[in-house]
Short mmCIF file of C-alpha atoms in Angstrom, two decimals:
data_model
loop_
_atom_site.label_atom_id
_atom_site.label_comp_id
_atom_site.label_asym_id
_atom_site.label_seq_id
_atom_site.Cartn_x
_atom_site.Cartn_y
_atom_site.Cartn_z
CA MET F 1 47.77 31.60 155.52
CA SER F 2 50.52 34.11 155.28
CA PHE F 3 53.69 34.36 157.33
CA THR F 4 56.36 37.06 157.13
CA ARG F 5 59.85 37.27 158.57
CA THR F 6 62.73 39.68 158.14
CA TRP F 7 65.95 38.30 156.71
CA SER F 8 68.96 40.42 157.65
CA VAL F 9 71.58 40.00 154.94
CA ARG F 10 74.88 39.31 156.69
CA PHE F 11 78.52 39.61 155.57
CA SER F 12 78.65 35.80 155.20
CA ASP F 13 75.80 35.96 152.69
CA THR F 14 77.67 38.23 150.31
CA ASP F 15 80.09 37.36 147.52
CA PRO F 16 83.08 39.11 145.93
CA PHE F 17 80.64 41.40 144.05
CA GLY F 18 79.44 42.54 147.50
CA ILE F 19 75.90 41.26 146.92
CA ALA F 20 73.99 38.35 148.40
CA HIS F 21 75.07 35.08 146.75
CA TYR F 22 71.96 33.33 145.37
CA PRO F 23 72.57 30.01 147.17
CA ARG F 24 72.46 32.06 150.39
CA MET F 25 69.06 33.42 149.26
CA ILE F 26 67.90 29.81 148.93
CA ASP F 27 69.15 29.22 152.48
CA ALA F 28 67.02 32.19 153.55
CA VAL F 29 64.05 30.70 151.69
CA HIS F 30 64.45 27.38 153.46
CA GLU F 31 64.94 29.11 156.80
CA THR F 32 61.70 30.98 156.20
CA SER F 33 59.80 27.72 155.71
CA ASP F 34 61.53 26.35 158.82
CA MET F 35 60.36 29.36 160.88
CA PHE F 36 56.87 29.05 159.43
CA MET F 37 56.57 25.34 160.28
CA GLU F 38 57.76 26.07 163.82
CA GLU F 39 55.25 28.93 164.09
CA ILE F 40 52.31 26.69 163.19
CA GLY F 41 53.44 23.98 165.61
CA TRP F 42 54.85 21.50 163.09
CA PRO F 43 58.60 22.16 163.15
CA TYR F 44 60.67 20.19 160.62
CA TRP F 45 62.65 18.61 163.46
CA GLU F 46 59.48 16.95 164.81
CA LEU F 47 58.01 15.78 161.49
CA ASN F 48 59.99 12.58 161.55
CA GLU F 49 59.94 11.46 165.17
CA GLU F 50 56.57 12.78 166.26
CA HIS F 51 54.53 12.49 163.08
CA GLY F 52 56.33 9.82 161.02
CA LEU F 53 56.30 11.87 157.86
CA GLY F 54 58.36 14.15 155.68
CA LEU F 55 57.67 17.02 153.29
CA PRO F 56 60.44 16.68 150.71
CA LEU F 57 60.81 19.21 147.94
CA VAL F 58 59.58 18.09 144.53
CA SER F 59 60.24 21.24 142.55
CA MET F 60 61.13 24.89 142.88
CA ASP F 61 60.80 27.82 140.56
CA PHE F 62 62.30 31.22 141.47
CA ASP F 63 62.75 34.60 139.81
CA PHE F 64 65.44 36.99 141.04
CA THR F 65 64.71 40.61 140.24
CA GLY F 66 66.85 42.58 142.66
CA GLN F 67 70.17 42.49 144.44
CA VAL F 68 70.76 43.05 148.13
CA ASN F 69 73.83 43.91 150.15
CA GLY F 70 75.20 43.23 153.62
CA GLY F 71 73.01 44.95 156.21
CA ASP F 72 69.88 45.02 154.07
CA GLU F 73 66.64 43.96 155.70
CA VAL F 74 64.58 41.77 153.38
CA GLU F 75 60.94 40.96 154.10
CA ILE F 76 60.13 37.41 153.04
CA GLU F 77 56.45 36.44 152.93
CA LEU F 78 55.36 32.81 152.70
CA ASP F 79 51.88 31.68 151.64
CA ALA F 80 50.95 28.03 152.02
CA THR F 81 48.43 26.19 149.88
CA VAL F 82 47.48 22.58 150.56
CA GLY F 83 46.48 20.08 147.86
CA GLY F 84 45.58 16.42 148.36
CA SER F 85 49.02 15.06 149.16
CA SER F 86 50.96 18.18 148.28
CA VAL F 87 51.90 21.47 149.88
CA GLN F 88 52.81 24.58 147.96
CA PHE F 89 54.85 27.41 149.52
CA GLU F 90 54.85 30.71 147.66
CA TYR F 91 57.55 33.23 148.59
CA HIS F 92 57.69 36.95 147.92
CA ALA F 93 60.75 38.88 149.11
CA THR F 94 61.00 42.66 149.12
CA HIS F 95 63.55 45.26 150.12
CA ASP F 96 62.57 48.91 150.43
CA GLY F 97 59.30 48.04 148.73
CA GLU F 98 60.96 46.51 145.66
CA THR F 99 60.69 42.80 144.89
CA VAL F 100 64.02 41.03 145.32
CA PHE F 101 62.88 37.52 144.47
CA GLU F 102 59.73 35.45 144.35
CA GLY F 103 59.00 31.84 143.69
CA THR F 104 57.27 28.63 144.57
CA GLU F 105 58.20 25.37 146.20
CA PHE F 106 56.15 22.21 145.68
CA ARG F 107 56.43 19.64 148.43
CA VAL F 108 54.81 16.26 148.86
CA CYS F 109 53.67 14.56 152.04
CA VAL F 110 55.33 11.15 152.40
CA PRO F 111 55.36 8.60 155.21
CA LEU F 112 58.85 7.77 156.49
CA ASP F 113 58.60 4.18 155.33
CA GLY F 114 57.46 5.01 151.83
CA ASP F 115 58.22 7.33 148.98
CA SER F 116 54.86 7.92 147.36
CA GLY F 117 52.63 10.70 148.55
CA VAL F 118 49.85 10.29 151.09
CA GLU F 119 46.99 12.58 152.08
CA VAL F 120 48.16 15.53 154.15
CA PRO F 121 46.88 14.71 157.68
CA GLU F 122 43.89 16.84 158.72
CA ASP F 123 45.65 18.49 161.66
CA LEU F 124 48.65 19.44 159.49
CA ARG F 125 46.29 20.73 156.80
CA ALA F 126 44.42 22.84 159.34
CA ALA F 127 47.68 24.23 160.73
CA LEU F 128 49.04 25.09 157.27
CA GLU F 129 45.79 26.77 156.23
CA SER F 130 45.38 28.70 159.47
CA ALA F 131 48.57 30.64 158.94
CA MET Q 1 82.04 45.91 176.10
CA SER Q 2 79.62 43.07 175.98
CA PHE Q 3 77.07 42.20 173.31
CA THR Q 4 74.53 39.38 173.39
CA ARG Q 5 72.30 37.89 170.71
CA THR Q 6 70.06 34.86 170.54
CA TRP Q 7 70.91 32.18 168.00
CA SER Q 8 67.88 30.08 167.07
CA VAL Q 9 69.14 26.67 165.99
CA ARG Q 10 67.39 25.82 162.72
CA PHE Q 11 66.76 22.53 160.90
CA SER Q 12 69.53 23.45 158.43
CA ASP Q 13 72.01 23.67 161.32
CA THR Q 14 71.46 20.08 162.39
CA ASP Q 15 73.12 16.90 161.19
CA PRO Q 16 72.04 13.24 160.92
CA PHE Q 17 72.54 12.90 164.70
CA GLY Q 18 69.85 15.61 165.05
CA ILE Q 19 72.24 18.05 166.76
CA ALA Q 20 73.82 21.27 165.58
CA HIS Q 21 76.77 20.53 163.30
CA TYR Q 22 79.86 22.30 164.69
CA PRO Q 23 80.72 24.18 161.45
CA ARG Q 24 77.23 25.70 161.76
CA MET Q 25 78.16 26.79 165.31
CA ILE Q 26 81.18 28.54 163.82
CA ASP Q 27 78.82 30.24 161.34
CA ALA Q 28 76.79 31.41 164.35
CA VAL Q 29 79.99 32.67 166.00
CA HIS Q 30 80.92 34.67 162.91
CA GLU Q 31 77.38 35.99 162.57
CA THR Q 32 77.55 37.15 166.17
CA SER Q 33 80.69 39.19 165.45
CA ASP Q 34 78.99 40.52 162.30
CA MET Q 35 75.97 41.67 164.33
CA PHE Q 36 78.26 43.18 166.96
CA MET Q 37 80.28 45.16 164.41
CA GLU Q 38 77.07 46.46 162.85
CA GLU Q 39 75.75 47.39 166.32
CA ILE Q 40 78.81 49.54 167.11
CA GLY Q 41 78.66 51.25 163.72
CA TRP Q 42 81.57 49.44 162.03
CA PRO Q 43 79.88 46.73 159.96
CA TYR Q 44 82.24 44.32 158.17
CA TRP Q 45 80.79 45.37 154.82
CA GLU Q 46 82.02 48.95 155.35
CA LEU Q 47 85.49 48.15 156.73
CA ASN Q 48 86.98 47.88 153.28
CA GLU Q 49 85.34 50.67 151.30
CA GLU Q 50 84.80 53.24 154.03
CA HIS Q 51 87.77 52.61 156.30
CA GLY Q 52 90.35 50.91 154.06
CA LEU Q 53 91.09 48.19 156.56
CA GLY Q 54 90.34 44.61 157.46
CA LEU Q 55 90.21 42.55 160.65
CA PRO Q 56 91.27 39.09 159.48
CA LEU Q 57 91.28 36.18 161.88
CA VAL Q 58 94.70 35.12 163.16
CA SER Q 59 93.67 32.34 165.50
CA MET Q 60 90.69 30.76 167.19
CA ASP Q 61 90.36 28.47 170.17
CA PHE Q 62 86.98 26.95 171.09
CA ASP Q 63 85.66 24.42 173.60
CA PHE Q 64 82.38 22.64 172.96
CA THR Q 65 80.70 21.41 176.12
CA GLY Q 66 77.08 20.91 175.14
CA GLN Q 67 74.89 19.86 172.26
CA VAL Q 68 71.88 21.72 170.94
CA ASN Q 69 68.96 20.69 168.76
CA GLY Q 70 66.68 22.29 166.19
CA GLY Q 71 64.49 24.91 167.86
CA ASP Q 72 66.88 25.58 170.75
CA GLU Q 73 67.54 29.21 171.63
CA VAL Q 74 71.23 29.79 172.37
CA GLU Q 75 72.45 33.00 174.00
CA ILE Q 76 75.81 34.01 172.56
CA GLU Q 77 77.71 36.74 174.40
CA LEU Q 78 80.67 38.52 172.82
CA ASP Q 79 83.24 40.55 174.76
CA ALA Q 80 85.75 42.63 172.82
CA THR Q 81 89.24 43.54 174.03
CA VAL Q 82 91.52 45.82 172.04
CA GLY Q 83 95.32 45.52 171.99
CA GLY Q 84 97.76 47.66 170.00
CA SER Q 85 97.04 46.32 166.55
CA SER Q 86 94.90 43.40 167.62
CA VAL Q 87 91.32 42.74 168.61
CA GLN Q 88 90.19 39.83 170.74
CA PHE Q 89 86.59 38.56 170.71
CA GLU Q 90 85.59 36.23 173.54
CA TYR Q 91 82.42 34.20 173.08
CA HIS Q 92 80.31 32.43 175.67
CA ALA Q 93 77.24 30.51 174.50
CA THR Q 94 74.61 29.10 176.83
CA HIS Q 95 71.37 27.17 176.49
CA ASP Q 96 69.00 26.84 179.45
CA GLY Q 97 71.77 28.22 181.65
CA GLU Q 98 74.32 25.58 180.60
CA THR Q 99 77.41 26.46 178.60
CA VAL Q 100 77.26 25.09 175.06
CA PHE Q 101 80.56 26.46 173.82
CA GLU Q 102 83.04 29.18 174.58
CA GLY Q 103 86.14 30.43 172.91
CA THR Q 104 88.28 33.24 171.64
CA GLU Q 105 89.10 34.77 168.29
CA PHE Q 106 92.23 36.86 167.75
CA ARG Q 107 92.06 39.32 164.89
CA VAL Q 108 94.58 41.81 163.60
CA CYS Q 109 93.98 45.24 162.11
CA VAL Q 110 95.50 45.48 158.63
CA PRO Q 111 95.35 48.14 155.93
CA LEU Q 112 93.95 46.90 152.63
CA ASP Q 113 97.21 47.45 150.82
CA GLY Q 114 99.35 45.64 153.36
CA ASP Q 115 99.43 42.50 155.40
CA SER Q 116 101.19 43.50 158.59
CA GLY Q 117 99.23 44.92 161.49
CA VAL Q 118 98.72 48.59 162.16
CA GLU Q 119 97.43 50.43 165.23
CA VAL Q 120 93.69 50.04 165.68
CA PRO Q 121 92.31 53.51 164.76
CA GLU Q 122 91.12 55.52 167.78
CA ASP Q 123 87.49 55.71 166.66
CA LEU Q 124 87.34 51.95 166.06
CA ARG Q 125 89.02 51.33 169.42
CA ALA Q 126 86.49 53.58 171.17
CA ALA Q 127 83.59 51.84 169.43
CA LEU Q 128 84.87 48.35 170.30
CA GLU Q 129 85.46 49.30 173.94
CA SER Q 130 82.13 51.08 174.34
CA ALA Q 131 80.14 47.93 173.69
CA MET E 1 98.47 8.00 159.95
CA SER E 2 98.47 10.82 157.50
CA PHE E 3 95.88 11.69 154.88
CA THR E 4 96.04 14.52 152.34
CA ARG E 5 93.42 15.98 150.06
CA THR E 6 93.29 19.02 147.81
CA TRP E 7 90.73 21.69 148.63
CA SER E 8 89.87 23.81 145.58
CA VAL E 9 88.77 27.21 146.82
CA ARG E 10 85.55 28.05 145.00
CA PHE E 11 83.75 31.35 144.33
CA SER E 12 81.21 30.44 147.03
CA ASP E 13 84.03 30.21 149.58
CA THR E 14 85.12 33.81 149.05
CA ASP E 15 83.90 36.99 150.70
CA PRO E 16 83.66 40.63 149.59
CA PHE E 17 87.43 40.98 150.18
CA GLY E 18 87.82 38.27 147.51
CA ILE E 19 89.48 35.84 149.91
CA ALA E 20 88.25 32.62 151.49
CA HIS E 21 85.92 33.36 154.40
CA TYR E 22 87.24 31.60 157.50
CA PRO E 23 83.99 29.71 158.29
CA ARG E 24 84.36 28.20 154.81
CA MET E 25 87.89 27.10 155.81
CA ILE E 26 86.32 25.34 158.79
CA ASP E 27 83.91 23.65 156.38
CA ALA E 28 86.96 22.49 154.41
CA VAL E 29 88.52 21.22 157.65
CA HIS E 30 85.42 19.22 158.51
CA GLU E 31 85.14 17.92 154.96
CA THR E 32 88.75 16.73 155.20
CA SER E 33 87.94 14.71 158.33
CA ASP E 34 84.84 13.38 156.56
CA MET E 35 86.93 12.23 153.57
CA PHE E 36 89.51 10.72 155.94
CA MET E 37 86.92 8.74 157.90
CA GLU E 38 85.44 7.45 154.63
CA GLU E 39 88.94 6.50 153.41
CA ILE E 40 89.64 4.35 156.48
CA GLY E 41 86.25 2.66 156.24
CA TRP E 42 84.50 4.46 159.11
CA PRO E 43 82.47 7.19 157.39
CA TYR E 44 80.65 9.59 159.70
CA TRP E 45 77.31 8.54 158.18
CA GLU E 46 77.82 4.96 159.42
CA LEU E 47 79.11 5.75 162.92
CA ASN E 48 75.64 6.01 164.33
CA GLU E 49 73.69 3.24 162.65
CA GLU E 50 76.43 0.66 162.16
CA HIS E 51 78.62 1.28 165.19
CA GLY E 52 76.34 3.00 167.71
CA LEU E 53 78.82 5.72 168.51
CA GLY E 54 79.72 9.29 167.78
CA LEU E 55 82.93 11.33 167.72
CA PRO E 56 81.74 14.80 168.76
CA LEU E 57 84.14 17.71 168.82
CA VAL E 58 85.34 18.76 172.28
CA SER E 59 87.69 21.55 171.32
CA MET E 60 89.46 23.11 168.38
CA ASP E 61 92.44 25.41 168.12
CA PHE E 62 93.46 26.92 164.77
CA ASP E 63 96.00 29.45 163.50
CA PHE E 64 95.43 31.23 160.21
CA THR E 65 98.63 32.46 158.60
CA GLY E 66 97.74 32.97 154.96
CA GLN E 67 94.92 34.01 152.70
CA VAL E 68 93.66 32.16 149.66
CA ASN E 69 91.54 33.18 146.70
CA GLY E 70 89.02 31.59 144.36
CA GLY E 71 90.76 28.97 142.21
CA ASP E 72 93.59 28.31 144.66
CA GLU E 73 94.44 24.68 145.34
CA VAL E 74 95.09 24.09 149.04
CA GLU E 75 96.69 20.88 150.29
CA ILE E 76 95.17 19.87 153.63
CA GLU E 77 96.96 17.13 155.57
CA LEU E 78 95.33 15.36 158.48
CA ASP E 79 97.19 13.33 161.11
CA ALA E 80 95.19 11.27 163.56
CA THR E 81 96.32 10.34 167.06
CA VAL E 82 94.27 8.07 169.30
CA GLY E 83 94.14 8.36 173.10
CA GLY E 84 92.11 6.21 175.47
CA SER E 85 88.67 7.57 174.70
CA SER E 86 89.77 10.48 172.57
CA VAL E 87 90.85 11.15 169.02
CA GLN E 88 93.00 14.06 167.94
CA PHE E 89 93.06 15.33 164.36
CA GLU E 90 95.92 17.65 163.42
CA TYR E 91 95.54 19.68 160.23
CA HIS E 92 98.18 21.45 158.19
CA ALA E 93 97.08 23.36 155.10
CA THR E 94 99.47 24.78 152.52
CA HIS E 95 99.20 26.69 149.27
CA ASP E 96 102.23 27.02 146.97
CA GLY E 97 104.36 25.66 149.80
CA GLU E 98 103.25 28.30 152.32
CA THR E 99 101.20 27.40 155.38
CA VAL E 100 97.66 28.78 155.13
CA PHE E 101 96.33 27.42 158.40
CA GLU E 102 97.03 24.69 160.91
CA GLY E 103 95.29 23.45 163.98
CA THR E 104 93.97 20.63 166.07
CA GLU E 105 90.59 19.12 166.80
CA PHE E 106 89.99 17.03 169.92
CA ARG E 107 87.14 14.56 169.69
CA VAL E 108 85.78 12.08 172.17
CA CYS E 109 84.30 8.65 171.52
CA VAL E 110 80.79 8.41 172.97
CA PRO E 111 78.11 5.75 172.75
CA LEU E 112 74.83 7.01 171.27
CA ASP E 113 72.94 6.43 174.51
CA GLY E 114 75.44 8.24 176.71
CA ASP E 115 77.46 11.39 176.84
CA SER E 116 80.61 10.39 178.65
CA GLY E 117 83.54 8.97 176.75
CA VAL E 118 84.23 5.29 176.25
CA GLU E 119 87.32 3.46 175.05
CA VAL E 120 87.85 3.84 171.32
CA PRO E 121 86.97 0.38 169.91
CA GLU E 122 90.01 -1.64 168.81
CA ASP E 123 88.98 -1.82 165.16
CA LEU E 124 88.39 1.95 164.98
CA ARG E 125 91.72 2.56 166.72
CA ALA E 126 93.50 0.29 164.24
CA ALA E 127 91.85 2.05 161.30
CA LEU E 128 92.69 5.53 162.61
CA GLU E 129 96.31 4.57 163.28
CA SER E 130 96.80 2.80 159.96
CA ALA E 131 96.18 5.92 157.98
CA MET C 1 78.86 22.36 125.25
CA SER C 2 78.53 19.81 127.96
CA PHE C 3 80.51 19.54 131.17
CA THR C 4 80.24 16.83 133.81
CA ARG C 5 81.61 16.61 137.33
CA THR C 6 81.10 14.21 140.21
CA TRP C 7 79.58 15.60 143.39
CA SER C 8 80.44 13.47 146.42
CA VAL C 9 77.67 13.92 148.98
CA ARG C 10 79.34 14.62 152.31
CA PHE C 11 78.14 14.30 155.92
CA SER C 12 77.77 18.11 156.05
CA ASP C 13 75.32 17.95 153.14
CA THR C 14 72.90 15.68 154.97
CA ASP C 15 70.06 16.54 157.30
CA PRO C 16 68.40 14.77 160.25
CA PHE C 17 66.58 12.51 157.76
CA GLY C 18 70.05 11.36 156.66
CA ILE C 19 69.56 12.63 153.10
CA ALA C 20 71.08 15.57 151.25
CA HIS C 21 69.41 18.83 152.28
CA TYR C 22 68.10 20.55 149.15
CA PRO C 23 69.89 23.89 149.78
CA ARG C 24 73.11 21.84 149.74
CA MET C 25 72.05 20.48 146.32
CA ILE C 26 71.76 24.08 145.16
CA ASP C 27 75.28 24.68 146.50
CA ALA C 28 76.40 21.70 144.39
CA VAL C 29 74.61 23.20 141.38
CA HIS C 30 76.38 26.51 141.82
CA GLU C 31 79.70 24.79 142.40
CA THR C 32 79.19 22.92 139.13
CA SER C 33 78.72 26.18 137.23
CA ASP C 34 81.80 27.55 139.04
CA MET C 35 83.90 24.54 137.93
CA PHE C 36 82.52 24.86 134.40
CA MET C 37 83.38 28.56 134.13
CA GLU C 38 86.88 27.83 135.39
CA GLU C 39 87.23 24.97 132.89
CA ILE C 40 86.41 27.23 129.93
CA GLY C 41 88.80 29.93 131.13
CA TRP C 42 86.23 32.40 132.48
CA PRO C 43 86.19 31.74 136.23
CA TYR C 44 83.62 33.70 138.22
CA TRP C 45 86.39 35.30 140.28
CA GLU C 46 87.83 36.95 137.15
CA LEU C 47 84.56 38.13 135.58
CA ASN C 48 84.56 41.32 137.58
CA GLU C 49 88.19 42.43 137.63
CA GLU C 50 89.37 41.11 134.28
CA HIS C 51 86.24 41.42 132.16
CA GLY C 52 84.14 44.08 133.92
CA LEU C 53 80.98 42.03 133.79
CA GLY C 54 78.76 39.75 135.80
CA LEU C 55 76.39 36.88 135.05
CA PRO C 56 73.74 37.23 137.76
CA LEU C 57 70.96 34.69 138.05
CA VAL C 58 67.57 35.82 136.74
CA SER C 59 65.57 32.68 137.35
CA MET C 60 65.89 29.02 138.24
CA ASP C 61 63.57 26.08 137.88
CA PHE C 62 64.44 22.68 139.38
CA ASP C 63 62.76 19.31 139.80
CA PHE C 64 63.93 16.93 142.50
CA THR C 65 63.15 13.29 141.75
CA GLY C 66 65.50 11.34 143.95
CA GLN C 67 67.20 11.41 147.31
CA VAL C 68 70.88 10.86 147.98
CA ASN C 69 72.82 9.99 151.11
CA GLY C 70 76.27 10.67 152.56
CA GLY C 71 78.91 8.95 150.44
CA ASP C 72 76.83 8.88 147.25
CA GLU C 73 78.55 9.94 144.05
CA VAL C 74 76.28 12.14 141.93
CA GLU C 75 77.10 12.94 138.31
CA ILE C 76 76.07 16.51 137.48
CA GLU C 77 76.04 17.47 133.81
CA LEU C 78 75.83 21.09 132.69
CA ASP C 79 74.86 22.23 129.20
CA ALA C 80 75.27 25.88 128.30
CA THR C 81 73.21 27.74 125.71
CA VAL C 82 73.91 31.35 124.80
CA GLY C 83 71.24 33.84 123.75
CA GLY C 84 71.75 37.50 122.84
CA SER C 85 72.46 38.85 126.30
CA SER C 86 71.55 35.74 128.23
CA VAL C 87 73.11 32.46 129.20
CA GLN C 88 71.17 29.34 130.06
CA PHE C 89 72.67 26.50 132.13
CA GLU C 90 70.81 23.20 132.08
CA TYR C 91 71.68 20.68 134.79
CA HIS C 92 71.00 16.96 134.93
CA ALA C 93 72.12 15.04 138.00
CA THR C 94 72.11 11.25 138.24
CA HIS C 95 73.06 8.65 140.83
CA ASP C 96 73.41 4.99 139.84
CA GLY C 97 71.76 5.88 136.53
CA GLU C 98 68.66 7.41 138.13
CA THR C 99 67.89 11.11 137.83
CA VAL C 100 68.25 12.88 141.18
CA PHE C 101 67.42 16.39 140.02
CA GLU C 102 67.38 18.46 136.87
CA GLY C 103 66.74 22.08 136.14
CA THR C 104 67.66 25.27 134.41
CA GLU C 105 69.28 28.54 135.41
CA PHE C 106 68.82 31.69 133.35
CA ARG C 107 71.56 34.28 133.69
CA VAL C 108 72.03 37.64 132.07
CA CYS C 109 75.24 39.35 131.02
CA VAL C 110 75.56 42.76 132.70
CA PRO C 111 78.37 45.30 132.80
CA LEU C 112 79.55 46.12 136.32
CA ASP C 113 78.39 49.71 136.07
CA GLY C 114 74.89 48.89 134.83
CA ASP C 115 72.05 46.58 135.52
CA SER C 116 70.52 45.98 132.13
CA GLY C 117 71.80 43.20 129.91
CA VAL C 118 74.39 43.63 127.20
CA GLU C 119 75.44 41.34 124.37
CA VAL C 120 77.48 38.39 125.56
CA PRO C 121 81.04 39.20 124.36
CA GLU C 122 82.15 37.07 121.40
CA ASP C 123 85.03 35.41 123.24
CA LEU C 124 82.80 34.47 126.18
CA ARG C 125 80.16 33.17 123.76
CA ALA C 126 82.75 31.07 121.96
CA ALA C 127 84.06 29.67 125.24
CA LEU C 128 80.58 28.82 126.51
CA GLU C 129 79.62 27.14 123.26
CA SER C 130 82.86 25.19 122.93
CA ALA C 131 82.27 23.27 126.10
#
């Protein structure tokens, strides 16, 4: 499913050029996934203690096509796709209708006591796909 | 005047103890002042180019009396007081009615080409006191 | 005891005014305490699992008297003082011999399963005072 | 040329799982490029004022193959390749001989008053390739 949030670019996000520093954009990307997981009832802070699993990042691939400044409102959309033991988050960020950045994160479902992937549990799969 | 915003504690704000890391609380404090300045029409990102001044921090004094976790909603209230060439921001943060932290920042109004304080301009003073 | 490290101000630490953003100075303060605790053999990441205690911040009080830019080398000195159940870290940061900021953090020693202070263990006290 | 630095994973870099949070790895990546640019005499904080240009990120592509904890020492190697108007930074990070992450950043050389790429100046090219 698709989830959208508005990221307000703050003074702290901007660098000496007066534009958002790209590591702060990555913070906004992660925060978007954090808000999404909370929205679907599987917040990151419960994955460990309540579900005994993690969703570590395996790879990321982003294109930056626009710059934003303090005070800009950026719409970040997240689409989740679930594979066997993997989860893919696609991001598309726009400001005033123009794409600012877009990219994909690949995550794998791992039990806390292991490091190889396991099947995404059915209830997590259903939650991710319902969004 | 008084300004209040809600800080949602995110996964990224928490440390290995599972609680908000205090430097992330200071980020939330700064963000609160950033949102306040934008609200009153004097965003930090315009201070320099449009007004030729800065409001650097001179001192800060904070007490931390509670811990918060990922997903907690913290109300942060800011009260501004204006002196001759100084501005004082008082913060009071609560979660579920309990104080989490409170403290004060002292800032001084300086022109961009100098480093000693100048009188806070009348329009900035009026904006700060109207909040 | 006293511990000193050099903080190299990086591009990411600077804001649109081209100077270090004060929340990044607080990050450098925390990092200094982190390096100090590692140096004396009690790294923060072992406090919990190996010693069953924490040293949460109770209050902080800082004065900022100078500005630094990307590339500046800032000497940050930490002095630790141990009370009954409390630990006090005093910081003094200089650049080119001028004080940039100085301040104090008050921390309290708490067991993981409680939230009121306990006596600082003798071995931790000895380590803190040996520095 | 190739440039290597050691990234010490700090408490602040770790999340509730006790491992380095991936946005903090991206901070370490950026910091590595910042140290590299300073090393070759073209620090990011001088690009604007002294050279009238920027090197904004166009895309990034990273694979994460290992996890690191507080106190770990990670070797991050950067290799720079210069195209016509582009610069490519390849990163390879290892801990105890195992790859932790690796990836590539593509940057473009732009004048401050424009947003389309220009030829990388000869002296910058020489500096990047000498590393």
